[in-house]
């Protein structure tokens, strides 16, 4: 009896092996193993016998480890592992043996022990008159394969290398794959790609592709198979997004057409500056979409200081002019309070102070709702929202509470999209009878291919211009290993800024003083290291706010200057007081965590010192430095690191120092991080849901798939004529994983 894709793997390869695969790799069925694709292939061309190795050429050979030793290097830091291999079992010297050298090869020293068989690939070099391979790539093989017959069988054929673990090496997975391929009737595998699209792009069937990717006869076969599965993956994602967009567009919404002579016109007349061309263009798009009877669903991205908040405020006033309400959801109390104060200050005389009757031609009431407010303050804000008295309500997660009601919610603005999940956004949107319009803002620039993949159900607008009066920010990497005297110069530089009447931020990665966590870096691990080939920083003790504040209090260069402290563990009153004193100029230097990353606006701050900057991701560094140079004075950002020159993590610092273009940096970020958390893995606790598709490399594939998906959904919204594709979407994007579609 033939096995099905849904058959338990233990029934195909045995209970013991099946249990091991489930525990080690999370693979429980035959179909899941078929979807475990090779990460690369070895043996391009013939296997080369050791005795025939050509000098200075790339070779691939199969051999057994004869001996292995590791020692410390004398002339520089690190270790050297020397491995002797032979392709003739039993021979320990002579022309059938070869020396392999690995510098700092911890993995090689652990894996390449006596008796181990592996496939080695590298360029043949010479050392002391003998041929050798230096740092060759290798893949462990089944010891039974080291014979002439096996070598002849493998020669010339690509050998798949699978994502593996120490307990289940690649060759064990390959053996299990062979068993599954012999047991499963591949002709019965559902074909999720519509026949028309397979013909259009010349792609093989699912059955052919599974064989070609796991047991290819040549390199061309596995490349064709990868193309098929890559496009299939892109089509599944894009069809899911296109269907979500179509379903959302079909919902009823509250149209709010622009009205002449209302609050928006009065606001525009009172602006002390000219809107940029980008702000005007985006404003016209929003005005049109807000007037439609179906919900707007738009992503607004732009640099720090590009004027997103003014654009959002104008949209909110259009809704208020029509008698509706707008809600602004912010990720932190600091940011919510900043938005509340900024909106009120920007509106000026158009703010109404809690008068009954709601918004009108003469003004709008703005309410604030956060979790730490007093009972009386909360009660007043809740009543203002529920009665319609408040036209604009600003808040944190407290807005999502079941106790919060709105009289007529017409627009939801979400700031810093990546801090909120789909459930939280939907909770706010559910507080209105008709689906409210949605405007999502992010100050983290997103490359086009990422936006297309992650935000495919949102229309996207970009603000690239900076308003007049914003000064450029000079960014420098400060390496303390090669220049230890620069540490004292940093604080002298801070003194110069304060003496000139300016102010200074000092950002640290941790809180310290027994806080028991990594400060406010809630995105540090995934944003900086997730899915990356980079190593984590050296095991240096991270600089903390508490230690730095103590140090600066006794720093001679800063004598007489008040040093403030701000981090997420302070209570709301203490945080507000710290920000108030800094904004008023009473505090010359503010030592903080990344709580100042977004929303904090002190125009007089001109210098930012980021300690242990290598512990932050590119996006965070770019966001942080956007806090200075906001008031017409030139800004400076110092990226301080204790890592040695040449360390991979310093490449990110050099990239940030070399460019102030957020979109260029976002592309660098994607290149450094690979795909790790592009689809929300850091938020959902999973690795990336992508298998073969790579956002950076496959932008053209994603674009083609998007066009095809939009056409499919327009012609068949429920995919009734494409049940296999609908099933693939349901299988690939189960409800728990689907949240990535609305993450950034």
Coordinates of C-alpha atoms in Angstrom, one line a residue, residues 128-634:
X128 CA 55.8 22.9 3.0
X129 CA 55.9 21.1 -0.3
X130 CA 52.6 19.2 0.2
X131 CA 49.2 19.7 -1.2
X132 CA 46.4 20.7 1.2
X133 CA 43.0 22.3 1.5
X134 CA 42.5 25.3 3.7
X135 CA 39.1 25.9 5.4
X136 CA 37.3 23.6 2.9
X137 CA 33.5 23.3 3.2
X138 CA 32.4 19.8 4.0
X139 CA 29.4 17.6 4.6
X140 CA 29.3 14.5 6.8
X141 CA 28.4 11.3 4.9
X142 CA 27.4 7.7 5.7
X143 CA 30.6 5.7 6.4
X144 CA 29.2 2.9 4.3
X145 CA 29.5 5.0 1.2
X146 CA 33.3 5.1 1.2
X147 CA 33.9 2.5 -1.4
X148 CA 34.6 2.5 -5.1
X149 CA 31.1 1.5 -6.1
X150 CA 29.5 4.3 -4.0
X151 CA 32.0 6.9 -5.3
X152 CA 31.2 5.9 -8.9
X153 CA 27.5 6.2 -8.2
X154 CA 27.9 9.6 -6.7
X155 CA 30.4 10.9 -9.2
X156 CA 29.0 13.7 -11.4
X157 CA 25.7 13.9 -9.5
X158 CA 24.8 16.8 -7.2
X159 CA 24.7 15.6 -3.6
X160 CA 21.9 17.4 -1.6
X161 CA 23.0 18.9 1.7
X162 CA 20.0 19.3 4.1
X163 CA 19.5 21.6 7.1
X164 CA 20.5 19.1 9.8
X165 CA 21.3 18.8 13.5
X166 CA 24.2 17.0 15.3
X167 CA 21.8 14.1 16.1
X168 CA 20.5 13.9 12.5
X169 CA 23.2 14.6 9.9
X170 CA 22.5 15.4 6.3
X171 CA 23.2 11.9 5.0
X172 CA 20.6 10.4 7.5
X173 CA 18.0 12.8 6.2
X174 CA 19.0 11.9 2.6
X175 CA 18.4 8.2 3.4
X176 CA 15.0 8.9 5.0
X177 CA 14.2 11.0 1.9
X178 CA 15.0 8.1 -0.4
X179 CA 12.7 5.9 1.6
X180 CA 9.8 8.4 1.5
X181 CA 10.3 9.0 -2.2
X182 CA 9.9 5.3 -2.8
X183 CA 6.9 5.0 -0.6
X184 CA 4.8 8.0 -1.5
X185 CA 2.9 8.1 -4.8
X186 CA 4.2 11.5 -6.1
X187 CA 1.6 11.5 -8.9
X188 CA -1.1 12.0 -6.3
X189 CA 0.5 15.1 -4.8
X190 CA -1.9 18.0 -5.2
X191 CA -0.9 20.6 -7.8
X192 CA -1.3 24.0 -6.2
X193 CA 0.0 25.9 -9.2
X194 CA -2.8 26.6 -11.8
X195 CA -1.9 24.8 -15.1
X196 CA -2.0 28.1 -17.0
X197 CA 0.8 29.6 -14.8
X198 CA 2.9 26.4 -15.0
X199 CA 2.7 26.6 -18.8
X200 CA 3.3 30.4 -18.7
X201 CA 6.6 30.0 -16.9
X202 CA 7.6 26.5 -18.1
X203 CA 7.6 25.0 -14.6
X204 CA 7.5 21.3 -13.8
X205 CA 4.7 19.5 -12.0
X206 CA 4.8 19.1 -8.3
X207 CA 5.7 15.4 -8.6
X208 CA 8.6 16.1 -11.0
X209 CA 9.8 19.0 -8.9
X210 CA 10.0 16.9 -5.7
X211 CA 12.1 14.3 -7.5
X212 CA 14.3 16.9 -9.1
X213 CA 15.0 18.8 -5.9
X214 CA 15.8 15.7 -3.8
X215 CA 17.5 13.3 -6.3
X216 CA 18.7 15.5 -9.2
X217 CA 20.5 14.0 -12.1
X218 CA 22.4 17.2 -12.7
X219 CA 22.6 20.8 -11.6
X220 CA 20.0 22.0 -14.1
X221 CA 17.3 19.8 -12.5
X222 CA 17.6 21.1 -9.0
X223 CA 17.7 24.7 -10.2
X224 CA 14.5 24.2 -12.2
X225 CA 12.8 22.5 -9.2
X226 CA 13.9 25.5 -7.0
X227 CA 12.4 27.9 -9.5
X228 CA 9.1 26.1 -9.3
X229 CA 8.9 25.9 -5.5
X230 CA 10.1 29.5 -5.2
X231 CA 7.3 30.8 -7.5
X232 CA 4.8 28.5 -5.7
X233 CA 5.8 30.0 -2.4
X234 CA 5.5 33.6 -3.7
X235 CA 2.1 32.8 -5.3
X236 CA 0.7 31.4 -2.1
X237 CA 1.8 34.4 -0.1
X238 CA 0.6 36.9 -2.7
X239 CA -2.7 35.2 -3.2
X240 CA -3.3 35.2 0.5
X241 CA -2.6 38.9 0.6
X242 CA -4.6 39.7 -2.5
X243 CA -7.6 37.7 -1.1
X244 CA -7.3 39.6 2.2
X245 CA -7.2 42.9 0.4
X246 CA -10.3 42.0 -1.7
X247 CA -12.2 40.8 1.4
X248 CA -11.3 44.0 3.2
X249 CA -12.3 46.2 0.3
X250 CA -15.8 44.5 0.3
X251 CA -16.5 45.6 3.8
X252 CA -18.7 48.7 4.4
X253 CA -17.0 51.7 5.9
X254 CA -17.9 55.2 7.0
X255 CA -17.2 57.6 4.1
X256 CA -15.8 61.0 5.3
X257 CA -15.6 63.4 2.4
X258 CA -13.5 66.5 2.7
X259 CA -15.6 69.6 3.7
X260 CA -14.8 73.1 2.9
X261 CA -14.6 75.7 5.6
X262 CA -14.1 73.1 8.4
X263 CA -11.3 72.3 10.9
X264 CA -9.0 71.0 8.2
X265 CA -9.1 74.2 6.2
X266 CA -8.6 76.3 9.4
X267 CA -5.7 74.0 10.3
X268 CA -4.0 74.4 6.9
X269 CA -4.4 78.2 7.1
X270 CA -2.7 78.3 10.5
X271 CA 0.3 76.2 9.6
X272 CA 3.5 78.1 10.1
X273 CA 5.3 76.2 7.4
X274 CA 4.7 75.0 3.8
X275 CA 3.8 71.3 3.4
X276 CA 6.3 69.4 1.3
X277 CA 5.3 68.2 -2.1
X278 CA 5.2 64.6 -0.7
X279 CA 2.9 65.6 2.2
X280 CA 0.5 67.3 -0.3
X281 CA 0.5 64.3 -2.6
X282 CA -0.1 61.8 0.1
X283 CA -2.7 64.1 1.7
X284 CA -4.7 64.1 -1.6
X285 CA -4.6 60.3 -1.8
X286 CA -5.8 60.0 1.8
X287 CA -8.5 62.6 1.3
X288 CA -9.9 60.6 -1.7
X289 CA -9.7 57.2 0.1
X290 CA -11.4 58.6 3.3
X291 CA -14.3 59.7 1.1
X292 CA -15.0 56.2 -0.2
X293 CA -17.6 53.8 1.2
X294 CA -15.0 51.0 1.6
X295 CA -12.2 51.1 4.1
X296 CA -8.8 52.7 3.4
X297 CA -6.0 50.3 4.3
X298 CA -2.7 52.3 3.8
X299 CA 0.9 52.1 5.0
X300 CA 2.7 55.5 5.3
X301 CA 6.4 55.1 5.6
X302 CA 9.0 57.8 5.8
X303 CA 12.1 59.0 7.5
X304 CA 12.2 60.3 11.0
X305 CA 11.1 63.9 10.8
X306 CA 9.6 63.6 7.3
X307 CA 6.2 64.9 8.6
X308 CA 4.1 61.7 8.9
X309 CA 2.3 63.0 12.0
X310 CA 1.1 66.2 10.2
X311 CA -0.2 64.0 7.3
X312 CA -2.0 61.8 9.8
X313 CA -3.4 64.7 11.7
X314 CA -4.9 66.2 8.5
X315 CA -6.6 62.9 7.8
X316 CA -8.0 62.8 11.3
X317 CA -9.4 66.3 10.9
X318 CA -11.1 65.4 7.7
X319 CA -12.9 62.6 9.6
X320 CA -13.7 64.9 12.5
X321 CA -15.1 67.5 10.1
X322 CA -17.6 65.0 8.9
X323 CA -18.7 64.2 12.5
X324 CA -16.6 61.1 13.1
X325 CA -13.8 60.2 15.5
X326 CA -10.2 59.2 15.0
X327 CA -8.0 57.1 17.3
X328 CA -4.2 57.1 17.3
X329 CA -2.6 54.0 18.8
X330 CA 1.0 54.4 20.0
X331 CA 3.2 51.6 21.4
X332 CA 4.5 53.2 24.6
X333 CA 3.2 55.7 27.1
X334 CA 6.1 58.1 26.4
X335 CA 5.2 58.1 22.7
X336 CA 1.4 58.4 23.4
X337 CA 2.0 61.4 25.7
X338 CA 4.4 62.9 23.1
X339 CA 1.7 62.5 20.4
X340 CA -1.0 64.0 22.6
X341 CA 1.1 67.0 23.5
X342 CA 2.4 67.4 19.9
X343 CA -1.2 67.2 18.4
X344 CA -2.5 69.8 20.9
X345 CA 0.4 72.1 20.2
X346 CA 0.1 71.8 16.5
X347 CA -3.7 72.4 16.6
X348 CA -3.2 75.4 18.8
X349 CA -6.4 77.5 19.0
X350 CA -8.4 74.7 17.3
X351 CA -8.2 72.6 20.5
X352 CA -11.4 72.5 22.6
X353 CA -11.0 72.0 26.3
X354 CA -13.7 69.4 27.2
X355 CA -16.7 71.4 26.1
X356 CA -19.9 69.4 25.6
X357 CA -21.2 69.0 22.1
X358 CA -18.2 67.4 20.5
X359 CA -16.1 68.7 17.7
X360 CA -17.4 71.6 15.6
X361 CA -16.2 74.4 13.4
X362 CA -14.6 76.1 16.4
X363 CA -12.4 73.2 17.6
X364 CA -11.9 69.6 18.5
X365 CA -11.3 67.9 21.8
X366 CA -8.2 65.7 22.1
X367 CA -8.3 63.0 24.8
X368 CA -5.4 60.8 26.1
X369 CA -5.9 57.3 27.5
X370 CA -3.1 55.3 29.0
X371 CA -2.8 52.5 31.6
X372 CA -1.1 54.5 34.3
X373 CA -3.6 57.4 34.4
X374 CA -5.6 58.0 37.6
X375 CA -9.1 56.6 37.8
X376 CA -10.5 60.1 37.4
X377 CA -8.5 60.8 34.3
X378 CA -9.4 57.5 32.7
X379 CA -13.1 58.1 33.5
X380 CA -13.1 61.5 31.8
X381 CA -11.3 60.1 28.7
X382 CA -13.6 57.1 28.5
X383 CA -16.7 59.3 28.7
X384 CA -15.3 61.7 26.1
X385 CA -14.6 58.8 23.6
X386 CA -18.0 57.0 24.2
X387 CA -20.0 60.2 24.0
X388 CA -18.3 61.5 20.9
X389 CA -17.2 64.6 22.8
X390 CA -13.5 63.8 21.9
X391 CA -12.9 63.9 18.2
X392 CA -9.4 62.6 18.5
X393 CA -8.4 60.0 21.1
X394 CA -4.7 59.1 21.6
X395 CA -3.7 56.1 23.6
X396 CA -1.6 53.0 24.2
X397 CA -2.8 49.4 24.5
X398 CA -5.3 50.8 27.0
X399 CA -7.4 51.8 23.9
X400 CA -7.9 48.1 23.2
X401 CA -9.7 47.4 26.5
X402 CA -13.3 46.2 26.3
X403 CA -14.3 49.2 28.5
X404 CA -13.3 51.6 25.7
X405 CA -16.1 52.6 23.4
X406 CA -16.4 55.1 20.6
X407 CA -19.5 57.0 19.4
X408 CA -18.5 57.0 15.7
X409 CA -15.0 55.7 15.0
X410 CA -14.1 56.6 11.4
X411 CA -10.2 56.4 11.3
X412 CA -7.6 54.3 13.2
X413 CA -4.0 55.5 12.9
X414 CA -1.4 53.0 14.1
X415 CA 2.1 54.4 14.9
X416 CA 5.2 52.1 14.7
X417 CA 3.4 49.2 13.0
X418 CA 5.9 46.6 14.0
X419 CA 5.0 46.9 17.7
X420 CA 1.5 45.7 17.2
X421 CA -0.1 42.5 16.1
X422 CA -3.1 41.9 13.9
X423 CA -5.2 40.9 16.9
X424 CA -4.6 44.3 18.6
X425 CA -5.4 46.3 15.5
X426 CA -8.5 44.3 14.9
X427 CA -9.6 44.8 18.5
X428 CA -9.6 48.6 17.9
X429 CA -11.2 48.4 14.5
X430 CA -14.0 46.2 16.0
X431 CA -15.2 49.2 18.2
X432 CA -17.1 50.6 15.2
X433 CA -20.2 49.4 13.4
X434 CA -18.7 50.1 10.0
X435 CA -15.1 49.1 9.5
X436 CA -13.0 52.2 10.1
X437 CA -10.3 53.4 7.7
X438 CA -6.8 52.4 8.7
X439 CA -3.6 54.3 8.4
X440 CA -0.4 52.6 9.5
X441 CA 2.8 54.7 10.0
X442 CA 6.3 53.6 10.3
X443 CA 9.6 55.5 10.5
X444 CA 11.6 52.4 9.6
X445 CA 12.0 52.6 5.8
X446 CA 11.1 49.3 4.1
X447 CA 12.6 48.1 0.9
X448 CA 10.1 47.7 -1.9
X449 CA 10.4 43.9 -2.0
X450 CA 9.8 43.6 1.7
X451 CA 6.8 45.9 1.7
X452 CA 5.4 43.9 -1.2
X453 CA 5.8 40.6 0.7
X454 CA 4.8 41.7 4.2
X455 CA 2.4 44.5 3.5
X456 CA 0.9 43.2 0.2
X457 CA -2.6 43.9 1.5
X458 CA -1.8 47.5 2.2
X459 CA -1.5 50.3 -0.3
X460 CA 1.9 52.0 0.4
X461 CA 2.8 55.7 0.4
X462 CA 6.3 57.0 1.0
X463 CA 7.5 60.4 2.3
X464 CA 11.1 60.9 1.2
X465 CA 11.6 64.7 1.6
X466 CA 12.5 66.3 4.9
X467 CA 10.8 69.5 5.8
X468 CA 12.7 72.8 5.5
X469 CA 14.8 73.6 8.6
X470 CA 16.0 70.0 9.3
X471 CA 19.8 69.9 9.5
X472 CA 21.9 67.0 8.4
X473 CA 23.2 64.5 11.0
X474 CA 26.9 63.7 10.9
X475 CA 27.6 60.1 12.1
X476 CA 31.0 58.7 13.2
X477 CA 32.1 55.3 14.4
X478 CA 34.3 55.6 17.5
X479 CA 36.4 52.5 18.0
X480 CA 37.8 52.4 21.6
X481 CA 40.0 49.4 21.0
X482 CA 42.3 51.2 18.5
X483 CA 41.8 54.6 20.1
X484 CA 41.2 54.3 23.8
X485 CA 41.9 58.0 24.4
X486 CA 38.8 58.8 22.5
X487 CA 36.6 57.9 25.4
X488 CA 37.7 61.0 27.3
X489 CA 37.2 63.1 24.1
X490 CA 33.6 61.9 23.8
X491 CA 32.7 63.6 27.1
X492 CA 34.7 66.7 26.3
X493 CA 32.7 66.9 23.1
X494 CA 29.5 66.6 25.1
X495 CA 30.7 69.5 27.3
X496 CA 31.2 71.7 24.3
X497 CA 27.6 71.1 23.1
X498 CA 26.2 71.9 26.6
X499 CA 28.4 75.0 26.9
X500 CA 27.0 76.1 23.5
X501 CA 23.5 75.9 24.9
X502 CA 22.6 72.5 23.4
X503 CA 21.8 69.1 25.0
X504 CA 23.1 65.5 24.7
X505 CA 21.6 62.0 24.6
X506 CA 23.7 59.1 25.9
X507 CA 22.1 55.8 24.9
X508 CA 23.0 52.5 26.6
X509 CA 21.8 48.9 25.7
X510 CA 20.9 47.9 29.3
X511 CA 19.3 49.4 32.4
X512 CA 21.7 47.8 34.9
X513 CA 21.6 48.1 38.7
X514 CA 19.9 44.7 39.1
X515 CA 17.2 45.4 36.6
X516 CA 17.4 41.8 35.5
X517 CA 16.9 42.3 31.8
X518 CA 18.3 43.9 28.7
X519 CA 16.7 47.2 29.2
X520 CA 14.3 48.3 26.6
X521 CA 15.8 46.3 23.8
X522 CA 12.7 44.2 23.1
X523 CA 13.8 43.7 19.5
X524 CA 17.5 43.3 20.0
X525 CA 18.1 39.6 19.4
X526 CA 15.9 39.1 16.3
X527 CA 16.4 42.6 14.8
X528 CA 20.2 42.3 15.1
X529 CA 21.1 38.7 14.9
X530 CA 18.0 36.8 13.7
X531 CA 18.6 34.7 10.6
X532 CA 22.0 36.1 10.2
X533 CA 25.4 34.6 9.5
X534 CA 26.9 37.1 11.9
X535 CA 28.2 36.1 15.2
X536 CA 26.9 37.7 18.4
X537 CA 29.1 40.3 20.0
X538 CA 32.1 39.4 22.0
X539 CA 31.1 38.4 25.6
X540 CA 31.8 41.9 27.0
X541 CA 29.6 43.3 29.7
X542 CA 27.0 45.5 28.1
X543 CA 27.1 49.2 29.2
X544 CA 24.2 50.1 31.4
X545 CA 22.3 53.3 32.2
X546 CA 22.9 53.1 35.9
X547 CA 26.7 52.6 35.6
X548 CA 27.0 55.3 32.9
X549 CA 25.0 57.8 34.9
X550 CA 27.3 57.2 37.9
X551 CA 30.4 57.5 35.8
X552 CA 29.3 60.8 34.2
X553 CA 28.3 62.3 37.6
X554 CA 32.1 62.2 38.4
X555 CA 33.4 62.9 34.9
X556 CA 35.6 66.0 35.1
X557 CA 34.6 67.2 31.6
X558 CA 31.0 67.3 32.7
X559 CA 31.4 68.9 36.1
X560 CA 28.5 71.1 37.1
X561 CA 26.2 69.7 34.4
X562 CA 23.0 67.9 35.5
X563 CA 22.8 64.3 34.2
X564 CA 19.3 62.8 33.9
X565 CA 18.2 59.2 33.6
X566 CA 15.4 57.7 31.6
X567 CA 14.4 54.0 31.0
X568 CA 11.4 51.8 30.9
X569 CA 11.6 50.6 34.5
X570 CA 10.9 54.1 35.9
X571 CA 7.3 54.8 36.9
X572 CA 5.3 57.0 34.7
X573 CA 5.7 60.1 36.8
X574 CA 9.5 59.7 37.0
X575 CA 9.7 59.2 33.2
X576 CA 7.5 62.3 32.6
X577 CA 9.6 64.3 35.0
X578 CA 12.9 63.2 33.3
X579 CA 11.6 64.2 29.9
X580 CA 10.1 67.4 31.1
X581 CA 13.4 68.5 32.7
X582 CA 15.3 67.6 29.5
X583 CA 12.9 69.3 27.2
X584 CA 13.0 72.4 29.4
X585 CA 16.8 72.5 29.1
X586 CA 17.3 71.9 32.9
X587 CA 19.1 68.6 32.2
X588 CA 22.2 68.9 30.0
X589 CA 22.8 65.2 29.4
X590 CA 20.2 62.5 29.4
X591 CA 21.4 58.9 29.9
X592 CA 18.7 56.5 28.5
X593 CA 17.8 53.2 26.9
X594 CA 16.0 53.0 23.6
X595 CA 12.9 54.4 25.2
X596 CA 14.0 57.6 23.3
X597 CA 14.0 55.7 20.0
X598 CA 10.7 57.0 18.7
X599 CA 8.5 60.0 19.4
X600 CA 10.8 61.9 21.8
X601 CA 11.2 65.4 20.3
X602 CA 13.7 67.8 21.9
X603 CA 14.7 70.3 19.2
X604 CA 17.6 71.6 21.3
X605 CA 19.4 68.2 21.4
X606 CA 22.3 68.1 19.0
X607 CA 24.6 65.3 20.1
X608 CA 23.8 61.6 20.6
X609 CA 26.4 59.2 22.0
X610 CA 25.4 55.5 21.5
X611 CA 27.5 53.2 23.8
X612 CA 28.1 49.6 22.6
X613 CA 26.4 50.6 19.4
X614 CA 27.3 47.2 17.9
X615 CA 24.5 45.7 20.0
X616 CA 21.9 47.6 18.1
X617 CA 20.5 46.8 14.6
X618 CA 20.8 49.2 11.7
X619 CA 17.1 50.3 11.9
X620 CA 17.4 51.1 15.6
X621 CA 20.6 53.1 15.1
X622 CA 19.0 55.1 12.3
X623 CA 15.9 55.7 14.4
X624 CA 18.0 56.8 17.4
X625 CA 20.1 59.3 15.6
X626 CA 16.9 60.9 14.2
X627 CA 16.3 62.3 17.7
X628 CA 19.1 65.0 17.2
X629 CA 19.3 67.9 14.8
X630 CA 15.6 68.5 14.9
X631 CA 15.7 72.2 15.7
X632 CA 17.8 73.9 13.0
X633 CA 21.2 73.1 14.6
X634 CA 23.4 70.5 13.0

